Amino acid sequence: MMSHVGIIGTGRYLPENIMTNDDLSNLVDTSDEWIRTRTGIRERRISVGMNTSDLAYEAGSIALKNAGLKPEEIDLIICATITPDYFMPSCACIVQARLGAVNAAAFDLTAACTGMIYGMVTAEQFIKSGMYKNVLVIGAETLSKVLDWKDRSTCVLFGDGAGAVVLSNTKKGGMILATNLEADGSKYDHLTCSAIPLINPCVNTEDISASRLKMLGQPKIRMLGQEVFKYAVRTITDNLKAVLSKVNLKNDDIAYIIPHQANQRIIEQASKFIKIPIQKFFINLDRYGNTSAASIGIALDELAKSDKLSTGDKVILVGFGGGMTSGAVLLEWS
Ligand code: COA
């Protein structure tokens, strides 16, 4: 018998410190007007002192309480992040220890801004297979530490935060009806954040120019903005169509869409292309900017805890990001 997988709890955590567009105009040559009209972002949270695992722990523990589960009841923790505290250990292991989730396996997953979607689909497979019952998926980022604060075309876009969901083998909550995952590695250079360069005693660093050597080892986000914009609009549309067709639903059957919160204009264009009114798209990027893997979990928690959802509502989560990656999860709310 096919088992069902539902979201039984959600949580979010945003650092307290707010950075407005005006604050940013003191750092780089930009303006509130430019950022608002090109992106829709008004302010973002920038962490002071709390690293990714701290944000992840806070969001995860709220989601656990919301699900009514004890930490020992969690079988697996997946943390989706591109800004972990360490390469090793994983963010998920640090969260596992802090929560006291002593029975949980734990690992991190990298799918950039599609991280929450990839994490939820991975969790769904573990539950459907019967291996695990309760899985905590957290999307958490401190992008502020990998932003080039001198590059006005990227530093104005992003923010820090964490969102979390608990998935279980139940029809209750937000039951997963359909999923879709995609990747296009041929466009990997559209959105990057470098890691450790290959320098070791066998590499002759004299062959590397001084300026390149200085840049190496400083992970910073680099982006081809317009290419990413086009990819985002196309893949939101493609992924929405894919999940709808998998369960024979039509645009009108959908109550809400929670897109990855990158740019108001991306969402508006996707809304026009797919012909679903913009009012059905849940948007909070004006307050948080793009929090990468965290954004969909944060938005889902806000929507779930509002009075906007009714039993039977169909909700689609749809993400896109570095890799390039994209994906969607279609839920039925109860
Ligand atoms: N403030 C003021 N001017 C800025 C600026 C800023 N923060 N950032 C860029 N500009 C300038 C550029 O230097 C350029 O100036 P120029 O014409 O003198 O060269 C001008 O604005 C236009 O730049 P352009 O890159 O063409 O703007 P755009 O309309 O494409 O908007 C983005 C730029 C980044 C907002 C847009 O491409 C975008 O949102 N892309 C998707 C990014 C994204 O969502 N990434 C994450 C995905 S997970």
Coordinates of C-alpha atoms and ligand atoms in Angstrom, one line a residue:
M1 CA 0.0 0.0 0.0
M2 CA 1.3 3.4 -1.0
S3 CA 2.0 5.5 2.2
H4 CA 1.1 9.2 2.4
V5 CA 3.5 11.9 3.4
G6 CA 2.3 15.1 5.1
I7 CA 3.7 18.3 6.6
I8 CA 2.7 18.1 10.3
G9 CA 4.7 21.2 11.6
T10 CA 6.4 24.3 10.4
G11 CA 8.7 26.9 11.9
R12 CA 10.8 29.9 11.0
Y13 CA 13.5 32.0 12.5
L14 CA 14.8 35.4 11.3
P15 CA 17.6 37.3 12.9
E16 CA 16.4 40.5 14.6
N17 CA 18.8 42.9 12.9
I18 CA 17.1 44.7 10.0
M19 CA 19.1 46.2 7.1
T20 CA 17.0 48.6 5.0
N21 CA 17.6 49.7 1.4
D22 CA 18.7 53.1 2.8
D23 CA 21.2 51.3 5.1
L24 CA 22.6 49.6 1.9
S25 CA 22.9 52.9 0.1
N26 CA 25.5 53.9 2.7
L27 CA 27.6 50.8 1.7
V28 CA 27.3 50.8 -2.1
D29 CA 26.1 53.2 -4.9
T30 CA 22.4 52.2 -4.8
S31 CA 19.1 53.6 -3.7
D32 CA 15.8 52.5 -2.1
E33 CA 14.0 53.4 -5.3
W34 CA 16.3 51.2 -7.5
I35 CA 16.1 48.2 -5.2
R36 CA 12.3 48.4 -4.7
T37 CA 11.5 48.9 -8.4
R38 CA 13.9 46.2 -9.7
T39 CA 13.3 43.6 -7.0
G40 CA 10.5 44.5 -4.7
I41 CA 12.8 44.2 -1.7
R42 CA 12.5 46.8 1.1
E43 CA 14.6 45.3 3.9
R44 CA 16.3 42.1 4.9
R45 CA 17.6 40.5 8.1
I46 CA 21.4 40.3 8.5
S47 CA 22.7 38.1 11.3
V48 CA 24.9 39.5 14.0
G49 CA 26.5 36.7 15.8
M50 CA 24.2 33.8 14.9
N51 CA 25.7 31.3 12.4
T52 CA 23.6 29.1 10.1
S53 CA 23.3 26.2 12.6
D54 CA 22.0 28.7 15.2
L55 CA 19.2 29.9 12.9
A56 CA 18.5 26.3 11.8
Y57 CA 18.2 25.1 15.4
E58 CA 15.7 27.9 16.2
A59 CA 13.5 27.2 13.2
G60 CA 13.8 23.4 13.7
S61 CA 12.8 23.5 17.3
I62 CA 9.8 25.7 16.5
A63 CA 8.7 23.2 13.8
L64 CA 9.1 20.3 16.2
K65 CA 6.9 22.0 18.8
N66 CA 4.4 22.9 16.2
A67 CA 4.3 19.2 15.1
G68 CA 3.8 18.1 18.7
L69 CA 6.8 15.8 18.5
K70 CA 9.6 15.2 21.0
P71 CA 13.2 15.5 19.6
E72 CA 13.7 11.7 20.2
E73 CA 10.8 11.0 17.8
I74 CA 12.7 12.5 14.8
D75 CA 14.3 9.8 12.6
L76 CA 16.2 12.1 10.2
I77 CA 17.3 15.7 10.0
I78 CA 18.1 17.2 6.6
C79 CA 19.6 20.6 6.5
A80 CA 19.6 22.4 3.1
T81 CA 22.2 25.1 3.1
I82 CA 25.0 26.7 1.0
T83 CA 26.4 28.6 4.0
P84 CA 27.1 25.9 6.6
D85 CA 29.2 26.8 9.7
Y86 CA 31.7 24.1 8.6
F87 CA 32.5 21.9 5.6
M88 CA 32.5 19.2 8.4
P89 CA 30.5 18.5 10.5
S90 CA 27.2 19.1 8.7
C91 CA 24.8 21.7 10.0
A92 CA 22.3 18.9 10.4
C93 CA 24.6 17.2 13.0
I94 CA 25.0 20.4 15.0
V95 CA 21.3 20.8 15.1
Q96 CA 20.8 17.1 16.0
A97 CA 22.9 17.6 19.1
R98 CA 21.4 20.9 20.1
L99 CA 17.8 19.5 19.7
G100 CA 18.7 16.3 21.5
A101 CA 17.3 14.3 18.6
V102 CA 19.4 11.3 19.6
N103 CA 17.6 8.9 17.3
A104 CA 18.0 10.9 14.2
A105 CA 20.4 10.4 11.3
A106 CA 21.6 13.8 9.9
F107 CA 23.1 15.2 6.8
D108 CA 23.2 18.4 4.7
L109 CA 22.0 18.8 1.2
T110 CA 23.1 21.4 -1.4
A111 CA 20.6 22.6 -4.0
A112 CA 21.0 26.3 -3.4
C113 CA 17.7 28.2 -3.4
T114 CA 15.9 25.0 -4.4
G115 CA 17.2 23.3 -1.2
M116 CA 13.9 23.2 0.7
I117 CA 12.2 21.5 -2.3
Y118 CA 15.0 19.0 -2.8
G119 CA 15.1 18.4 1.0
M120 CA 11.3 17.8 1.2
V121 CA 11.4 15.4 -1.8
T122 CA 14.3 13.5 -0.3
A123 CA 12.4 13.3 3.1
E124 CA 9.3 12.0 1.2
Q125 CA 11.3 9.1 -0.3
F126 CA 12.7 8.0 3.1
I127 CA 9.1 8.1 4.5
K128 CA 7.5 6.4 1.6
S129 CA 10.0 3.6 1.6
G130 CA 9.1 2.9 5.2
M131 CA 12.6 3.5 6.5
Y132 CA 11.7 6.6 8.5
K133 CA 8.5 8.0 10.0
N134 CA 9.4 11.6 11.0
V135 CA 11.8 13.8 9.2
L136 CA 12.8 17.3 10.0
V137 CA 13.8 19.4 6.9
I138 CA 15.5 22.7 7.6
G139 CA 16.5 25.4 5.0
A140 CA 19.0 27.8 6.7
E141 CA 21.3 30.4 5.4
T142 CA 23.7 33.2 6.5
L143 CA 24.3 34.5 3.0
S144 CA 25.6 37.7 4.5
K145 CA 29.0 36.0 5.1
V146 CA 29.4 35.1 1.4
L147 CA 28.1 38.3 -0.1
D148 CA 30.5 40.7 -1.8
W149 CA 29.5 43.9 0.1
K150 CA 31.1 46.0 -2.6
D151 CA 29.1 44.4 -5.5
R152 CA 25.8 46.4 -5.7
S153 CA 24.3 43.9 -8.2
T154 CA 24.3 41.1 -5.7
C155 CA 24.6 42.4 -2.1
V156 CA 21.2 44.1 -2.2
L157 CA 19.3 40.9 -3.1
F158 CA 20.0 38.5 -0.2
G159 CA 19.2 38.0 3.5
D160 CA 19.7 35.6 6.4
G161 CA 17.1 33.3 7.9
A162 CA 15.8 29.7 8.4
G163 CA 12.6 27.8 7.7
A164 CA 11.7 24.3 8.7
V165 CA 9.1 21.6 8.2
V166 CA 8.4 18.3 9.8
L167 CA 7.2 15.5 7.5
S168 CA 5.5 12.3 8.6
N169 CA 3.7 9.3 7.3
T170 CA 0.2 10.9 7.5
K171 CA -2.5 12.4 5.3
K172 CA -2.9 15.2 7.8
G173 CA -1.4 18.7 7.5
G174 CA 0.0 19.5 4.1
M175 CA -0.2 16.1 2.2
I176 CA 2.1 15.8 -0.7
L177 CA 0.2 15.1 -3.9
A178 CA 3.0 15.6 -6.5
T179 CA 6.6 16.6 -6.8
N180 CA 9.1 17.6 -9.5
L181 CA 12.9 18.1 -9.5
E182 CA 15.0 19.4 -12.3
A183 CA 18.7 20.4 -12.8
D184 CA 20.7 22.0 -15.6
G185 CA 24.4 21.8 -14.7
S186 CA 25.4 23.3 -18.0
K187 CA 24.4 26.7 -16.6
Y188 CA 26.4 26.1 -13.4
D189 CA 28.3 29.4 -13.9
H190 CA 25.2 31.6 -13.8
L191 CA 25.2 31.6 -10.0
T192 CA 28.3 30.5 -8.0
C193 CA 30.0 30.7 -4.7
S194 CA 33.5 29.3 -4.8
A195 CA 34.9 26.9 -2.2
I196 CA 38.6 26.0 -1.4
P197 CA 41.0 26.4 -4.3
L198 CA 43.1 23.4 -5.3
I199 CA 46.4 24.5 -3.8
N200 CA 48.7 21.9 -2.4
P201 CA 52.5 21.2 -2.3
C202 CA 52.3 19.7 -5.8
V203 CA 50.7 22.9 -7.3
N204 CA 53.1 25.6 -8.5
T205 CA 51.4 28.8 -7.3
E206 CA 53.8 30.9 -9.4
D207 CA 51.6 29.8 -12.3
I208 CA 48.6 31.6 -10.7
S209 CA 48.4 35.4 -11.0
A210 CA 48.7 37.4 -7.8
S211 CA 45.2 38.9 -8.3
R212 CA 43.7 35.5 -8.8
L213 CA 45.5 34.1 -5.8
K214 CA 44.0 36.9 -3.7
M215 CA 40.5 36.1 -4.9
L216 CA 40.9 32.3 -4.4
G217 CA 39.7 31.1 -1.1
Q218 CA 37.3 34.0 -0.6
P219 CA 33.9 32.5 -1.2
K220 CA 31.7 35.2 -2.7
I221 CA 28.4 35.0 -4.6
R222 CA 28.8 35.8 -8.3
M223 CA 25.8 36.0 -10.6
L224 CA 24.8 36.6 -14.2
G225 CA 21.7 38.4 -13.1
Q226 CA 19.7 38.5 -16.4
E227 CA 20.5 34.9 -17.2
V228 CA 19.3 33.8 -13.8
F229 CA 16.2 36.0 -14.2
K230 CA 15.2 34.2 -17.5
Y231 CA 16.0 30.7 -16.0
A232 CA 13.8 31.5 -13.0
V233 CA 10.8 32.7 -14.9
R234 CA 11.0 29.6 -17.3
T235 CA 11.5 27.0 -14.6
I236 CA 8.8 28.4 -12.2
T237 CA 6.4 28.0 -15.2
D238 CA 7.7 24.5 -16.2
N239 CA 7.6 23.2 -12.6
L240 CA 4.1 24.4 -11.9
K241 CA 2.9 22.8 -15.1
A242 CA 4.7 19.6 -14.3
V243 CA 3.2 19.1 -10.9
L244 CA -0.3 20.1 -12.0
S245 CA -0.2 17.6 -14.9
K246 CA 1.0 14.8 -12.7
V247 CA -2.2 14.9 -10.7
N248 CA -4.5 16.2 -13.5
L249 CA -5.2 19.5 -11.8
K250 CA -5.8 22.9 -13.5
N251 CA -4.6 26.4 -12.6
D252 CA -8.0 27.2 -11.1
D253 CA -7.7 24.3 -8.6
I254 CA -4.7 26.0 -6.9
A255 CA -5.4 28.2 -3.8
Y256 CA -1.8 29.4 -3.3
I257 CA 1.7 29.3 -4.8
I258 CA 4.7 29.8 -2.6
P259 CA 7.5 30.7 -5.0
H260 CA 11.2 31.0 -3.9
Q261 CA 11.4 34.6 -2.8
A262 CA 14.0 36.1 -5.1
N263 CA 12.5 39.0 -7.0
Q264 CA 9.0 40.4 -7.3
R265 CA 9.4 40.9 -11.1
I266 CA 10.4 37.2 -11.6
I267 CA 7.2 36.2 -9.8
E268 CA 5.1 38.7 -11.8
Q269 CA 6.4 37.5 -15.1
A270 CA 5.9 33.8 -14.1
S271 CA 2.4 34.6 -13.1
K272 CA 1.7 36.1 -16.5
F273 CA 3.3 33.2 -18.4
I274 CA 1.4 30.5 -16.5
K275 CA -1.8 32.6 -16.3
I276 CA -2.3 32.3 -12.6
P277 CA -3.2 35.6 -10.9
I278 CA -0.4 37.3 -8.9
Q279 CA -2.8 37.4 -5.9
K280 CA -2.4 33.6 -5.6
F281 CA 1.4 34.0 -5.2
F282 CA 2.5 34.3 -1.5
I283 CA 5.1 37.1 -1.3
N284 CA 7.2 38.2 1.7
L285 CA 10.5 39.1 -0.1
D286 CA 9.8 42.8 0.6
R287 CA 10.7 42.0 4.3
Y288 CA 13.4 39.4 4.0
G289 CA 15.0 39.5 0.5
N290 CA 16.2 36.3 -0.9
T291 CA 17.1 33.9 1.9
S292 CA 18.0 31.1 -0.5
A293 CA 17.2 27.6 0.9
A294 CA 15.3 29.2 3.8
S295 CA 12.8 31.2 1.8
I296 CA 10.2 28.7 1.0
G297 CA 10.1 27.3 4.5
I298 CA 9.8 30.8 6.0
A299 CA 7.0 31.6 3.6
L300 CA 5.2 28.3 4.2
D301 CA 5.3 28.9 7.9
E302 CA 3.9 32.4 7.6
L303 CA 1.1 31.1 5.3
A304 CA 0.3 28.0 7.5
K305 CA 0.0 30.2 10.6
S306 CA -2.2 32.8 9.0
D307 CA -5.9 32.2 8.6
K308 CA -5.7 32.1 4.8
L309 CA -5.6 28.3 4.3
S310 CA -8.7 26.1 4.4
T311 CA -9.1 22.4 4.4
G312 CA -8.8 21.0 0.9
D313 CA -6.7 24.0 -0.4
K314 CA -4.1 23.0 -2.9
V315 CA -0.8 24.8 -2.4
I316 CA 2.3 24.6 -4.7
L317 CA 5.8 25.3 -3.4
V318 CA 8.2 26.1 -6.3
G319 CA 11.9 26.9 -6.2
F320 CA 14.8 27.7 -8.5
G321 CA 18.4 28.5 -7.9
G322 CA 22.1 27.8 -8.3
G323 CA 23.2 24.6 -10.0
M324 CA 21.0 25.5 -11.8
T325 CA 18.3 23.6 -10.0
S326 CA 14.5 23.9 -9.8
G327 CA 11.6 22.0 -8.4
A328 CA 8.1 22.0 -7.0
V329 CA 5.9 20.3 -4.4
L330 CA 2.1 20.2 -4.6
L331 CA 0.3 19.9 -1.3
E332 CA -3.3 19.4 -0.2
W333 CA -4.0 21.3 3.1
S334 CA -6.1 19.9 5.9
Ligands
COA1 N1 21.7 49.9 -7.5 C1 21.8 50.7 -8.5 N2 22.1 50.3 -9.7 C2 22.4 49.0 -9.9 C3 22.3 48.1 -8.9 C4 21.9 48.6 -7.6 N3 21.8 47.7 -6.5 N4 22.6 46.9 -9.3 C5 22.9 47.0 -10.7 N5 22.8 48.3 -11.0 C6 23.0 49.0 -12.3 C7 23.9 48.2 -13.2 O1 25.2 48.5 -12.9 C8 23.5 48.7 -14.5 O2 24.1 49.9 -14.7 P1 24.6 50.4 -16.2 O3 23.4 50.3 -17.1 O4 25.2 51.7 -16.0 O5 25.6 49.3 -16.6 C9 22.0 48.9 -14.4 O6 21.7 49.0 -13.0 C10 21.1 47.8 -15.0 O7 21.7 46.6 -14.6 P2 21.0 45.2 -15.0 O8 21.9 44.1 -14.5 O9 20.7 45.3 -16.5 O10 19.7 45.3 -14.2 P3 18.5 44.3 -14.2 O11 17.2 45.0 -14.6 O12 18.8 43.1 -14.9 O13 18.3 44.0 -12.7 C11 18.9 42.2 -11.2 C12 19.4 43.3 -12.0 C13 20.0 41.6 -10.4 C14 17.9 42.9 -10.1 C15 18.1 41.2 -12.0 O14 18.9 40.8 -13.1 C16 17.7 40.0 -11.3 O15 16.9 40.1 -10.3 N6 18.1 38.8 -11.7 C17 17.8 37.6 -10.9 C18 18.7 37.5 -9.7 C19 18.2 36.5 -8.7 O16 17.1 36.4 -8.4 N7 19.2 35.7 -8.2 C20 19.0 34.7 -7.3 C21 18.2 33.6 -7.9 S1 18.1 32.3 -6.7

